[in-house]
Amino acid sequence: MHDPEDDFDADNALEGFADQFVRDSRRPACQLYLVSPLDVTGGFADRLARALDAGPVAAFQFRVKNVDQHEAAKLAEPLQRICGDRDVAFLVNDSISLAKRLGTDGVHLGQEDGDPREARAVLGPSAQIGVTAHDSRHLAMEAGEAGADYVAFGAFYPTRTKEVRHRAEPVLLSWWTTVFEIPCVAIGGITPENARPLIAAGADFLAVSGAVWGGDEAAAIKAFEAVLAG
């Protein structure tokens, strides 16, 4: 039986594979996936609205740490409304139970945050379920087999948003989009200046955080829009 992993040799011919990659015209163009900073208090809701009004954003991920679920829900609800008013998908990071409580569009799971099958059983057939695959073909295929709606590869570049323990190469995106229909998300230190190789390699989404929230969010969204437009 053919194993799709055989199509990708991590030690040989990667450069040739990347050079020959041509994005399937049937795949939608690459889109922006916005991830929140860890601190969403204060005036963050206004910043989010400003960012979403500045240019196209496909999805927003609510990502906070070390906050109990009741407090997380209070922080998330106004942001969820802002996204809903603009037809931007609202996903919760890590917590299936919080996603269920809020009735979000979906959840993003790290490798220690639950199984996609569990998330599907709890959240239902229409929920968008994403899974972190780091730099691993094996983890990505497992996630796909478990019913994930997308897989996230990275980090592609140095980032201060979280500790980087895995570094991915753009050719991984090319391999994935050639072999599988499930969308892939590129994450990790992505800016308007370094995004082009990831788009060219086949990323379906660019997950960005620090490049937007570290400065003028509207200007950053506009800069990403220009890059994504080619």
XYZ file of N, CA and C in Angstrom:
690
model
N 0.851 -1.199 0.000
C 0.000 0.000 0.000
C 0.884 1.246 0.000
N 0.523 2.231 -0.805
C 1.342 3.438 -0.921
C 1.239 4.291 0.334
N 2.377 4.669 0.867
C 2.438 5.556 2.028
C 2.801 6.939 1.525
N 1.929 7.966 1.712
C 2.231 9.294 1.204
C 3.523 9.859 1.758
N 3.950 9.367 2.935
C 5.188 9.884 3.496
C 6.380 9.490 2.628
N 6.223 8.403 1.834
C 7.304 8.006 0.951
C 7.564 9.048 -0.126
N 6.567 9.923 -0.384
C 6.729 10.937 -1.409
C 7.667 12.051 -0.951
N 8.027 12.054 0.321
C 8.811 13.142 0.881
C 9.984 12.561 1.642
N 11.194 12.715 1.122
C 12.395 12.208 1.758
C 13.088 13.371 2.446
N 13.139 13.326 3.770
C 13.677 14.449 4.537
C 15.155 14.664 4.303
N 15.835 13.685 3.751
C 17.283 13.792 3.584
C 17.721 13.982 2.134
N 16.817 13.762 1.191
C 17.206 13.803 -0.216
C 16.202 14.571 -1.061
N 16.736 15.327 -2.002
C 15.944 15.948 -3.067
C 14.916 16.956 -2.584
N 15.073 17.517 -1.386
C 14.116 18.513 -0.916
C 14.150 19.754 -1.791
N 15.341 20.174 -2.131
C 15.464 21.390 -2.924
C 14.776 21.206 -4.270
N 14.976 20.045 -4.885
C 14.330 19.776 -6.150
C 12.821 19.755 -6.027
N 12.329 19.181 -4.932
C 10.890 19.128 -4.699
C 10.328 20.540 -4.617
N 10.990 21.401 -3.850
C 10.515 22.773 -3.692
C 10.583 23.530 -5.011
N 11.637 23.313 -5.770
C 11.791 24.010 -7.046
C 10.689 23.641 -8.025
N 10.215 22.400 -7.939
C 9.212 21.923 -8.883
C 7.778 22.199 -8.421
N 7.628 22.698 -7.196
C 6.292 22.870 -6.635
C 5.502 23.935 -7.397
N 4.275 23.581 -7.746
C 3.329 24.530 -8.335
C 2.021 24.394 -7.575
N 1.535 25.480 -7.028
C 0.307 25.426 -6.237
C -0.874 25.021 -7.114
N -1.676 24.108 -6.617
C -2.875 23.661 -7.317
C -3.839 24.844 -7.428
N -4.246 25.157 -8.637
C -5.110 26.312 -8.871
C -6.481 26.153 -8.217
N -6.831 24.928 -7.841
C -8.124 24.707 -7.196
C -8.099 25.079 -5.714
N -6.910 25.250 -5.147
C -6.819 25.670 -3.742
C -7.054 27.171 -3.656
N -7.816 27.614 -2.670
C -7.998 29.059 -2.497
C -6.661 29.752 -2.222
N -6.619 31.032 -2.487
C -5.408 31.810 -2.218
C -5.114 31.832 -0.726
N -3.861 32.035 -0.385
C -3.439 32.108 1.012
C -4.151 33.256 1.726
N -4.546 33.001 2.980
C -5.288 33.980 3.767
C -4.616 34.223 5.122
N -5.064 35.272 5.798
C -4.487 35.660 7.081
C -5.271 35.062 8.241
N -4.528 34.545 9.210
C -5.086 33.918 10.420
C -4.456 34.671 11.592
N -5.234 35.477 12.264
C -4.729 36.367 13.303
C -4.816 35.690 14.668
N -3.724 35.728 15.424
C -3.663 35.125 16.758
C -3.525 36.243 17.787
N -4.277 36.155 18.855
C -4.258 37.215 19.858
C -2.937 37.238 20.622
N -2.599 38.381 21.210
C -1.525 38.384 22.196
C -2.034 37.722 23.464
N -1.138 37.439 24.401
C -1.559 36.809 25.649
C -2.388 37.755 26.507
N -2.147 39.051 26.379
C -2.888 40.040 27.148
C -3.948 40.678 26.249
N -5.199 40.364 26.520
C -6.291 40.927 25.724
C -7.175 41.836 26.577
N -6.597 42.388 27.638
C -7.327 43.291 28.517
C -7.195 44.726 28.007
N -7.687 45.647 28.797
C -7.548 47.062 28.448
C -8.266 47.395 27.151
N -7.548 48.045 26.264
C -8.154 48.474 25.001
C -7.994 47.495 23.868
N -7.741 46.212 24.180
C -7.470 45.283 23.081
C -8.665 45.113 22.149
N -9.873 45.127 22.675
C -11.044 44.957 21.814
C -11.070 46.007 20.710
N -10.738 47.246 21.060
C -10.690 48.309 20.050
C -9.588 48.039 19.029
N -8.468 47.520 19.488
C -7.379 47.194 18.563
C -7.786 46.071 17.609
N -8.498 45.093 18.130
C -8.951 43.999 17.280
C -9.907 44.522 16.208
N -10.860 45.331 16.611
C -11.802 45.886 15.640
C -11.061 46.687 14.568
N -10.071 47.458 14.996
C -9.299 48.268 14.048
C -8.535 47.375 13.067
N -7.968 46.291 13.583
C -7.224 45.367 12.721
C -8.158 44.714 11.706
N -9.290 44.222 12.167
C -10.199 43.517 11.264
C -10.824 44.451 10.234
N -10.940 45.724 10.584
C -11.497 46.689 9.636
C -10.457 47.167 8.617
N -9.190 46.845 8.854
C -8.120 47.350 7.992
C -7.909 46.504 6.738
N -8.340 45.243 6.770
C -8.113 44.366 5.625
C -8.637 42.981 5.912
N -8.607 42.096 4.907
C -9.200 40.769 5.072
C -8.451 39.887 6.062
N -9.211 39.308 6.988
C -8.700 38.324 7.951
C -9.691 37.168 7.959
N -9.188 35.961 7.762
C -10.078 34.798 7.673
C -10.505 34.300 9.037
N -9.576 34.344 10.002
C -9.858 33.748 11.310
C -9.071 34.464 12.390
N -9.605 34.388 13.605
C -8.947 34.955 14.781
C -8.914 33.887 15.862
N -7.728 33.697 16.445
C -7.574 32.715 17.520
C -7.384 33.432 18.858
N -8.267 33.109 19.799
C -8.190 33.648 21.161
C -7.214 32.784 21.945
N -6.084 33.378 22.351
C -5.015 32.612 22.999
C -4.568 33.339 24.265
N -5.032 32.862 25.409
C -4.577 33.380 26.694
C -4.089 32.205 27.527
N -3.233 32.492 28.486
C -2.657 31.439 29.326
C -2.841 31.785 30.801
N -2.898 30.746 31.623
C -2.938 30.905 33.080
C -4.110 31.762 33.548
N -5.255 31.560 32.904
C -6.484 32.258 33.277
C -7.568 31.200 33.433
N -8.356 31.272 34.518
C -9.390 30.255 34.680
C -10.480 30.464 33.630
N -11.283 29.407 33.430
C -12.216 29.428 32.311
C -13.253 30.536 32.430
N -13.694 30.825 33.642
C -14.690 31.884 33.822
C -14.125 33.222 33.361
N -12.911 33.539 33.775
C -12.283 34.795 33.381
C -11.994 34.806 31.884
N -11.528 33.655 31.357
C -11.251 33.565 29.923
C -12.514 33.830 29.108
N -13.629 33.298 29.567
C -14.890 33.515 28.857
C -15.277 34.985 28.857
N -15.082 35.663 29.994
C -15.395 37.090 30.073
C -14.522 37.895 29.117
N -13.262 37.508 28.993
C -12.348 38.204 28.080
C -12.691 37.920 26.622
N -13.138 36.692 26.367
C -13.366 36.275 24.985
C -14.652 36.830 24.394
N -15.689 36.974 25.200
C -17.018 37.281 24.655
C -17.058 38.557 23.811
N -16.494 39.694 24.261
C -16.545 40.883 23.397
C -15.735 40.717 22.119
N -14.644 39.957 22.185
C -13.831 39.721 21.001
C -14.568 38.822 20.016
N -15.293 37.854 20.560
C -16.085 36.961 19.715
C -17.158 37.752 18.967
N -17.778 38.715 19.645
C -18.805 39.541 19.000
C -18.199 40.376 17.872
N -17.023 40.931 18.129
C -16.341 41.743 17.108
C -16.060 40.899 15.864
N -15.604 39.684 16.071
C -15.326 38.793 14.939
C -16.612 38.393 14.232
N -17.639 38.061 15.010
C -18.906 37.652 14.415
C -19.522 38.746 13.559
N -19.411 39.988 14.008
C -19.964 41.112 13.248
C -19.255 41.304 11.918
N -18.048 40.752 11.808
C -17.245 40.932 10.591
C -17.038 39.626 9.821
N -17.785 38.614 10.174
C -17.691 37.306 9.501
C -16.280 36.728 9.540
N -15.605 36.946 10.662
C -14.274 36.371 10.882
C -14.437 35.183 11.830
N -13.948 34.027 11.450
C -14.063 32.832 12.293
C -13.346 33.062 13.620
N -13.959 32.661 14.707
C -13.401 32.841 16.054
C -13.092 31.468 16.637
N -11.803 31.220 16.890
C -11.366 29.942 17.442
C -10.698 30.164 18.786
N -10.807 29.159 19.641
C -10.167 29.186 20.953
C -8.923 28.305 20.920
N -7.858 28.762 21.529
C -6.642 27.966 21.637
C -6.732 27.028 22.833
N -6.374 25.786 22.617
C -6.152 24.786 23.678
C -7.399 24.153 24.293
N -8.454 24.909 24.532
C -9.518 24.440 25.419
C -10.788 24.042 24.672
N -11.041 22.753 24.588
C -12.288 22.266 23.996
C -13.475 22.717 24.833
N -13.326 22.673 26.147
C -14.439 23.036 27.026
C -14.799 24.517 26.898
N -13.803 25.394 26.751
C -14.091 26.821 26.575
C -14.750 27.063 25.221
N -14.281 26.363 24.196
C -14.901 26.490 22.880
C -16.374 26.076 22.939
N -16.660 25.008 23.683
C -18.039 24.554 23.850
C -18.854 25.584 24.622
N -18.293 26.087 25.675
C -19.007 27.061 26.514
C -19.383 28.311 25.720
N -18.472 28.780 24.877
C -18.687 30.016 24.132
C -19.423 29.796 22.814
N -19.499 28.546 22.367
C -20.094 28.286 21.058
C -19.275 28.881 19.934
N -17.962 28.726 20.015
C -17.071 29.321 19.021
C -17.134 28.549 17.704
N -16.469 29.100 16.706
C -16.413 28.437 15.404
C -15.479 27.242 15.415
N -14.622 27.165 16.433
C -13.728 26.019 16.490
C -12.685 26.150 17.567
N -11.704 25.251 17.509
C -10.658 25.182 18.520
C -9.345 24.808 17.843
N -8.265 25.340 18.396
C -6.936 24.933 17.934
C -6.257 24.152 19.062
N -5.786 22.945 18.734
C -5.212 22.053 19.736
C -3.712 21.885 19.533
N -2.959 22.075 20.610
C -1.561 21.675 20.607
C -1.478 20.175 20.797
N -0.267 19.649 20.794
C -0.104 18.204 20.894
C -0.521 17.658 22.256
N -0.579 18.506 23.282
C -0.984 18.055 24.616
C -2.361 18.565 25.016
N -3.130 19.069 24.051
C -4.373 19.757 24.392
C -5.638 18.998 24.062
N -5.524 17.727 23.748
C -6.721 16.963 23.444
C -6.674 16.368 22.052
N -7.586 15.469 21.788
C -7.630 14.745 20.524
C -8.688 15.364 19.613
N -8.405 15.485 18.314
C -9.417 16.024 17.400
C -10.729 15.248 17.430
N -10.654 13.949 17.674
C -11.879 13.157 17.739
C -12.738 13.589 18.927
N -12.087 13.841 20.055
C -12.809 14.333 21.235
C -13.431 15.690 20.940
N -12.643 16.577 20.314
C -13.154 17.906 19.984
C -14.359 17.806 19.060
N -14.292 16.909 18.097
C -15.408 16.753 17.163
C -16.659 16.255 17.894
N -16.470 15.308 18.797
C -17.609 14.768 19.540
C -18.266 15.848 20.402
N -17.452 16.731 20.981
C -17.974 17.756 21.872
C -18.535 18.949 21.101
N -17.832 19.357 20.041
C -18.171 20.608 19.349
C -19.063 20.422 18.135
N -19.152 19.210 17.632
C -20.060 18.956 16.523
C -19.398 18.990 15.158
N -20.141 18.612 14.134
C -19.568 18.431 12.794
C -19.143 19.719 12.106
N -19.708 20.848 12.498
C -19.389 22.090 11.795
C -18.204 22.843 12.402
N -17.709 22.413 13.546
C -16.593 23.101 14.201
C -15.315 22.966 13.383
N -14.536 24.034 13.365
C -13.217 24.006 12.732
C -12.190 23.571 13.780
N -11.523 22.470 13.510
C -10.565 21.921 14.464
C -9.181 21.929 13.844
N -8.270 22.665 14.464
C -6.897 22.735 13.994
C -5.964 22.042 14.961
N -4.862 21.538 14.438
C -3.900 20.813 15.264
C -2.483 21.261 14.918
N -1.701 21.514 15.953
C -0.286 21.830 15.771
C 0.482 20.575 15.382
N 1.264 20.686 14.316
C 2.069 19.548 13.864
C 3.566 19.851 13.912
N 3.934 21.040 14.390
C 5.344 21.440 14.495
C 6.044 21.299 13.141
N 7.082 20.481 13.086
C 7.808 20.249 11.832
C 7.663 18.797 11.388
N 6.586 18.145 11.834
C 6.451 16.697 11.700
C 5.412 16.287 10.663
N 5.845 15.556 9.667
C 4.916 14.981 8.698
C 4.009 13.962 9.380
N 4.595 13.184 10.285
C 3.852 12.128 10.967
C 2.712 12.709 11.802
N 3.014 13.743 12.608
C 1.972 14.354 13.435
C 0.870 14.965 12.581
N 1.255 15.558 11.460
C 0.270 16.174 10.580
C -0.657 15.121 9.989
N -0.096 14.012 9.548
C -0.931 12.953 8.972
C -1.832 12.326 10.024
N -1.311 12.167 11.231
C -2.156 11.654 12.326
C -3.328 12.583 12.579
N -3.058 13.897 12.570
C -4.125 14.874 12.803
C -5.175 14.789 11.698
N -4.718 14.670 10.464
C -5.649 14.555 9.355
C -6.510 13.314 9.466
N -5.894 12.212 9.839
C -6.641 10.957 9.995
C -7.640 11.042 11.146
N -7.331 11.887 12.142
C -8.221 12.032 13.299
C -9.340 13.045 13.043
N -9.365 13.630 11.850
C -10.463 14.514 11.495
C -10.189 15.996 11.632
N -8.924 16.396 11.756
C -8.604 17.820 11.839
C -9.000 18.533 10.545
N -9.427 19.775 10.675
C -9.787 20.580 9.510
C -8.593 21.331 8.940
N -7.562 21.510 9.741
C -6.307 22.071 9.249
C -5.183 21.634 10.165
N -3.958 21.694 9.646
C -2.765 21.426 10.452
C -1.870 22.660 10.403
N -1.169 22.907 11.495
C -0.290 24.070 11.582
C 1.160 23.624 11.702
N 1.991 24.114 10.804
C 3.421 23.814 10.822
C 4.196 25.043 11.286
N 5.299 24.812 12.002
C 6.166 25.898 12.417
C 6.943 25.528 13.668
N 7.809 26.408 14.108
C 7.950 27.785 13.682
C 8.879 27.869 12.467
N 8.520 28.779 11.552
C 9.343 28.975 10.368
C 10.439 30.008 10.601
N 10.191 30.941 11.504
C 11.165 31.997 11.802
C 11.239 32.173 13.317
N 12.309 32.801 13.803
C 12.395 33.086 15.241
C 11.207 33.942 15.688
N 10.718 33.667 16.881
C 9.572 34.408 17.393
C 9.687 34.564 18.895
N 9.157 35.677 19.399
C 9.119 35.899 20.845
C 7.746 35.567 21.417
N 6.797 35.201 20.565
C 5.443 34.914 21.026
C 5.405 33.682 21.913
N 6.224 32.684 21.586
C 6.308 31.476 22.404
C 7.674 30.848 22.198
N 8.049 29.966 23.120
C 9.333 29.279 23.014
C 9.345 28.389 21.768
N 10.428 28.506 20.985
C 10.533 27.727 19.757
C 11.361 26.474 20.018
N 10.706 25.326 19.894
C 11.403 24.048 20.052
C 11.451 23.269 18.745
N 10.727 23.749 17.737
C 10.687 23.062 16.452
C 10.837 24.097 15.345
N 11.698 23.817 14.384
C 11.870 24.693 13.233
C 11.467 23.948 11.978
N 10.572 24.521 11.217
C 10.077 23.915 9.985
C 10.656 24.643 8.776
N 10.749 23.929 7.674
C 11.224 24.505 6.419
C 10.051 24.647 5.451
N 10.069 25.665 4.581
C 8.949 25.895 3.665
C 8.593 24.695 2.798
N 9.581 23.852 2.466
C 9.283 22.698 1.618
C 8.254 21.771 2.245
N 8.131 21.796 3.572
C 7.123 20.979 4.247
C 5.724 21.391 3.802
N 5.518 22.688 3.604
C 4.228 23.186 3.119
C 3.972 22.699 1.699
N 5.018 22.718 0.880
C 4.880 22.271 -0.513
C 4.486 20.803 -0.567
N 5.170 19.999 0.246
C 4.843 18.575 0.279
C 3.410 18.354 0.715
N 3.020 19.018 1.812
C 1.683 18.806 2.349
C 0.612 19.170 1.331
N 0.708 20.340 0.717
C -0.346 20.782 -0.188
C -0.357 19.984 -1.486
N 0.743 19.332 -1.805
C 0.771 18.456 -2.977
C 0.056 17.138 -2.697
N 0.207 16.623 -1.478
C -0.290 15.285 -1.147
C -1.689 15.309 -0.523
N -2.007 16.368 0.241
C -3.256 16.390 1.006
C -4.115 17.601 0.661
N -5.432 17.428 0.801
C -6.363 18.533 0.553
C -6.593 19.380 1.796
N -6.367 18.823 2.979
C -6.586 19.567 4.226
C -5.681 20.804 4.240
N -6.212 21.978 4.558
C -5.395 23.188 4.567
C -4.268 23.126 5.594
N -3.202 23.863 5.306
C -2.094 23.972 6.249
C -1.866 25.434 6.599
N -1.487 25.639 7.838
C -1.218 26.964 8.389
C 0.267 27.062 8.691
N 0.883 28.137 8.253
C 2.275 28.422 8.603
C 2.289 29.382 9.781
N 3.146 29.098 10.775
C 3.176 29.918 11.985
C 4.614 30.103 12.453
N 4.849 31.196 13.163
C 6.152 31.399 13.795
C 6.954 32.527 13.204
N 6.888 33.713 13.818
C 7.744 34.827 13.431
C 7.459 35.413 12.068
N 6.243 35.221 11.558
C 5.929 35.664 10.192
C 5.622 37.159 10.184
N 6.247 37.855 9.254
C 6.054 39.291 9.067
C 5.749 39.555 7.590
N 5.296 40.765 7.256
C 5.098 41.066 5.837
C 6.396 40.938 5.034
N 7.524 41.137 5.697
C 8.809 41.095 4.994
C 9.287 39.677 4.691
N 8.910 38.695 5.515
C 9.427 37.334 5.296
C 8.340 36.334 4.880
N 7.141 36.826 4.603
C 6.016 35.921 4.340
C 6.027 35.309 2.943
N 6.633 35.980 1.980
C 6.502 35.538 0.589
C 6.962 34.096 0.350
N 8.102 33.654 0.914
C 8.510 32.266 0.664
C 7.505 31.242 1.162
N 6.776 31.556 2.224
C 5.786 30.627 2.764
C 4.544 30.579 1.875
N 4.158 31.728 1.355
C 3.036 31.771 0.415
C 3.401 30.988 -0.843
N 4.609 31.239 -1.338
C 5.068 30.557 -2.551
C 5.181 29.054 -2.339
N 5.492 28.635 -1.110
C 5.661 27.212 -0.812
C 4.331 26.482 -0.691
N 3.237 27.235 -0.573
C 1.936 26.574 -0.558
C 1.098 26.750 0.683
N 1.497 27.632 1.607
C 0.690 27.834 2.818
C -0.721 28.274 2.455
N -1.703 27.678 3.111
C -3.086 28.102 2.914
C -3.445 29.283 3.817
N -2.783 29.354 4.965
C -2.990 30.456 5.901
C -1.653 30.851 6.514
N -1.518 32.129 6.819
C -0.389 32.627 7.604
C -0.921 33.012 8.973
N -0.446 32.338 10.024
C -0.833 32.689 11.391
C 0.137 33.737 11.905
N -0.386 34.893 12.269
C 0.469 36.016 12.670
C -0.024 36.595 13.986
N 0.923 37.084 14.769
C 0.562 37.681 16.049
C 1.444 38.898 16.333
N 2.707 38.645 16.699
C 3.594 39.732 17.077
C 3.764 40.790 16.006
N 3.757 40.380 14.748
C 3.943 41.334 13.657
C 2.781 42.320 13.561
N 1.632 41.938 14.115
C 0.462 42.814 14.101
C 0.347 43.591 15.408
N 0.416 42.876 16.532
C 0.158 43.521 17.820
C 1.372 44.250 18.363
N 2.535 44.048 17.777
C 3.743 44.728 18.250
C 3.868 46.168 17.788
N 2.929 46.623 16.977
C 2.987 47.998 16.479
C 1.604 48.468 16.070
N 1.538 49.168 14.947
C 0.272 49.677 14.424
C -0.464 48.522 13.745
N -1.506 48.026 14.381
C -2.180 46.824 13.878
C -2.815 47.038 12.510
N -3.387 48.218 12.274
C -4.025 48.467 10.981
C -2.989 48.501 9.863
N -1.877 49.163 10.116
C -0.818 49.226 9.104
C -0.270 47.834 8.806
N -0.137 47.009 9.841
C 0.390 45.655 9.646
C -0.563 44.816 8.803
N -1.858 44.910 9.082
C -2.841 44.156 8.303
C -2.804 44.589 6.844
N -2.688 45.878 6.615
C -2.612 46.372 5.235
C -1.348 45.869 4.539
N -0.245 45.796 5.286
C 1.003 45.304 4.703
C 0.876 43.826 4.346
N 0.264 43.032 5.225
C 0.026 41.617 4.901
C -0.907 41.486 3.700
N -1.931 42.326 3.645
C -2.861 42.262 2.515
C -2.134 42.459 1.192
N -1.200 43.407 1.180
C -0.446 43.680 -0.048
C 0.406 42.474 -0.451
N 1.026 41.833 0.536
C 1.861 40.658 0.245
C 1.002 39.510 -0.262
N -0.129 39.272 0.382
C -0.996 38.174 -0.002
C -1.613 38.392 -1.384
N -1.767 39.644 -1.752
C -2.335 39.958 -3.075
C -1.327 39.725 -4.196
N -0.052 39.485 -3.800
C 0.968 39.197 -4.800
C 1.663 40.418 -5.333
